């Protein structure tokens, strides 16, 4: 695969977003607890981050935990939170060495202290890295992000820092968690589900959507390359002819 991929002249997406769905079903098929599926999910993530760096993708945004995921059973939430800390502890040196710049998207104030501090330390440590921009959505909801942006801009107007007529797309984008990132070119969701689930609603305005049948733990580098090959074949018109 690595010899012929990416094909010469292929226009790589600048920004890929992934909804890593199907960990629970993957585990259930094997008679294992859901937490085991999430653990395999983290393992599946590692080669995908690596491939993004190798293939020159500028930004990868992954959905780790949504604002709705708090409604899951307590043990599953604890398992997911534990995996996040484990991921940073295990991978931060390597990610930093590879120049990966980590950013968390979402409201970290409601995230348990250990997870918040670990994530903040990873962001601070990698803030000036110039390689892959790895954005991890944690306690993230897109409607919440958009409402927050509106509130931030309203506050700026009230404080006299800007006028309502200064609010344009650039100002609005600057108030989102994704400030400074290119718009999403390709959104991938695994496990055959075909919905956006409150992920990057604004940023996906012109994204290509790709729904693949594999459960997330089975999303290998090869499956990713196939998804990108499908993306290369899409005609992107951005509203033009
Ligand atoms: C969806 O599968 C997946 C999640 C809600 C969590 C995804 C998180 C990870 C892969 C690990 C955490 C990330 C990092 C950065 C360490 P599901 O449980 O909804 O699957 P199901 O639909 O089959 O039940």
PDB file of C-alpha atoms and ligand atoms in Angstrom, residues 20-25 34 38 41-42 45 62-64 69 72 76 80 83-84 87 136, ligand 1:
ATOM      1  CA  UNK A  20     -15.147   6.524  15.564  1.00  0.00           C
ATOM      2  CA  UNK A  21     -18.363   4.523  15.890  1.00  0.00           C
ATOM      3  CA  UNK A  22     -19.008   0.864  16.610  1.00  0.00           C
ATOM      4  CA  UNK A  23     -16.662   0.029  19.502  1.00  0.00           C
ATOM      5  CA  UNK A  24     -19.533  -1.348  21.573  1.00  0.00           C
ATOM      6  CA  UNK A  25     -20.907  -3.552  18.794  1.00  0.00           C
ATOM      7  CA  UNK A  34     -18.008  -2.432  25.754  1.00  0.00           C
ATOM      8  CA  UNK A  38     -13.091   1.266  23.398  1.00  0.00           C
ATOM      9  CA  UNK A  41     -10.636   1.723  19.503  1.00  0.00           C
ATOM     10  CA  UNK A  42      -7.704   3.615  20.952  1.00  0.00           C
ATOM     11  CA  UNK A  45      -6.447   5.264  16.321  1.00  0.00           C
ATOM     12  CA  UNK A  62     -11.691  12.855  16.162  1.00  0.00           C
ATOM     13  CA  UNK A  63     -14.819  12.549  18.259  1.00  0.00           C
ATOM     14  CA  UNK A  64     -13.703  11.038  21.589  1.00  0.00           C
ATOM     15  CA  UNK A  69     -22.120  10.642  26.181  1.00  0.00           C
ATOM     16  CA  UNK A  72     -23.935   6.343  29.252  1.00  0.00           C
ATOM     17  CA  UNK A  76     -18.396   3.059  30.567  1.00  0.00           C
ATOM     18  CA  UNK A  80     -13.459   6.081  28.378  1.00  0.00           C
ATOM     19  CA  UNK A  83      -8.400   5.496  28.252  1.00  0.00           C
ATOM     20  CA  UNK A  84      -7.941   9.154  27.442  1.00  0.00           C
ATOM     21  CA  UNK A  87      -3.502   7.464  25.670  1.00  0.00           C
ATOM     22  CA  UNK A 136      -9.636  15.657  20.032  1.00  0.00           C
TER      23      UNK A 136
HETATM   24  C1  LIG B   1     -18.589   5.157  19.587  1.00  0.00           C
HETATM   25  O1  LIG B   1     -18.734   3.769  19.704  1.00  0.00           O
HETATM   26  C2  LIG B   1     -17.355   5.561  20.228  1.00  0.00           C
HETATM   27  C3  LIG B   1     -17.256   6.372  21.307  1.00  0.00           C
HETATM   28  C4  LIG B   1     -18.425   6.972  21.972  1.00  0.00           C
HETATM   29  C5  LIG B   1     -15.961   6.696  21.894  1.00  0.00           C
HETATM   30  C6  LIG B   1     -14.799   6.782  20.956  1.00  0.00           C
HETATM   31  C7  LIG B   1     -13.602   6.860  21.750  1.00  0.00           C
HETATM   32  C8  LIG B   1     -12.444   6.192  21.568  1.00  0.00           C
HETATM   33  C9  LIG B   1     -12.178   5.336  20.391  1.00  0.00           C
HETATM   34  C10 LIG B   1     -11.358   6.250  22.565  1.00  0.00           C
HETATM   35  C11 LIG B   1     -11.000   7.587  23.185  1.00  0.00           C
HETATM   36  C12 LIG B   1     -10.179   8.477  22.367  1.00  0.00           C
HETATM   37  C13 LIG B   1      -8.902   8.883  22.643  1.00  0.00           C
HETATM   38  C14 LIG B   1      -8.344  10.041  21.961  1.00  0.00           C
HETATM   39  C15 LIG B   1      -8.035   8.209  23.593  1.00  0.00           C
HETATM   40  P1  LIG B   1     -19.995   3.209  20.492  1.00  0.00           P
HETATM   41  O2  LIG B   1     -19.570   2.872  21.868  1.00  0.00           O
HETATM   42  O3  LIG B   1     -21.116   4.176  20.411  1.00  0.00           O
HETATM   43  O4  LIG B   1     -20.288   1.915  19.671  1.00  0.00           O
HETATM   44  P2  LIG B   1     -21.707   1.251  19.450  1.00  0.00           P
HETATM   45  O5  LIG B   1     -22.498   2.217  18.617  1.00  0.00           O
HETATM   46  O6  LIG B   1     -21.370  -0.007  18.732  1.00  0.00           O
HETATM   47  O7  LIG B   1     -22.325   1.015  20.792  1.00  0.00           O
END
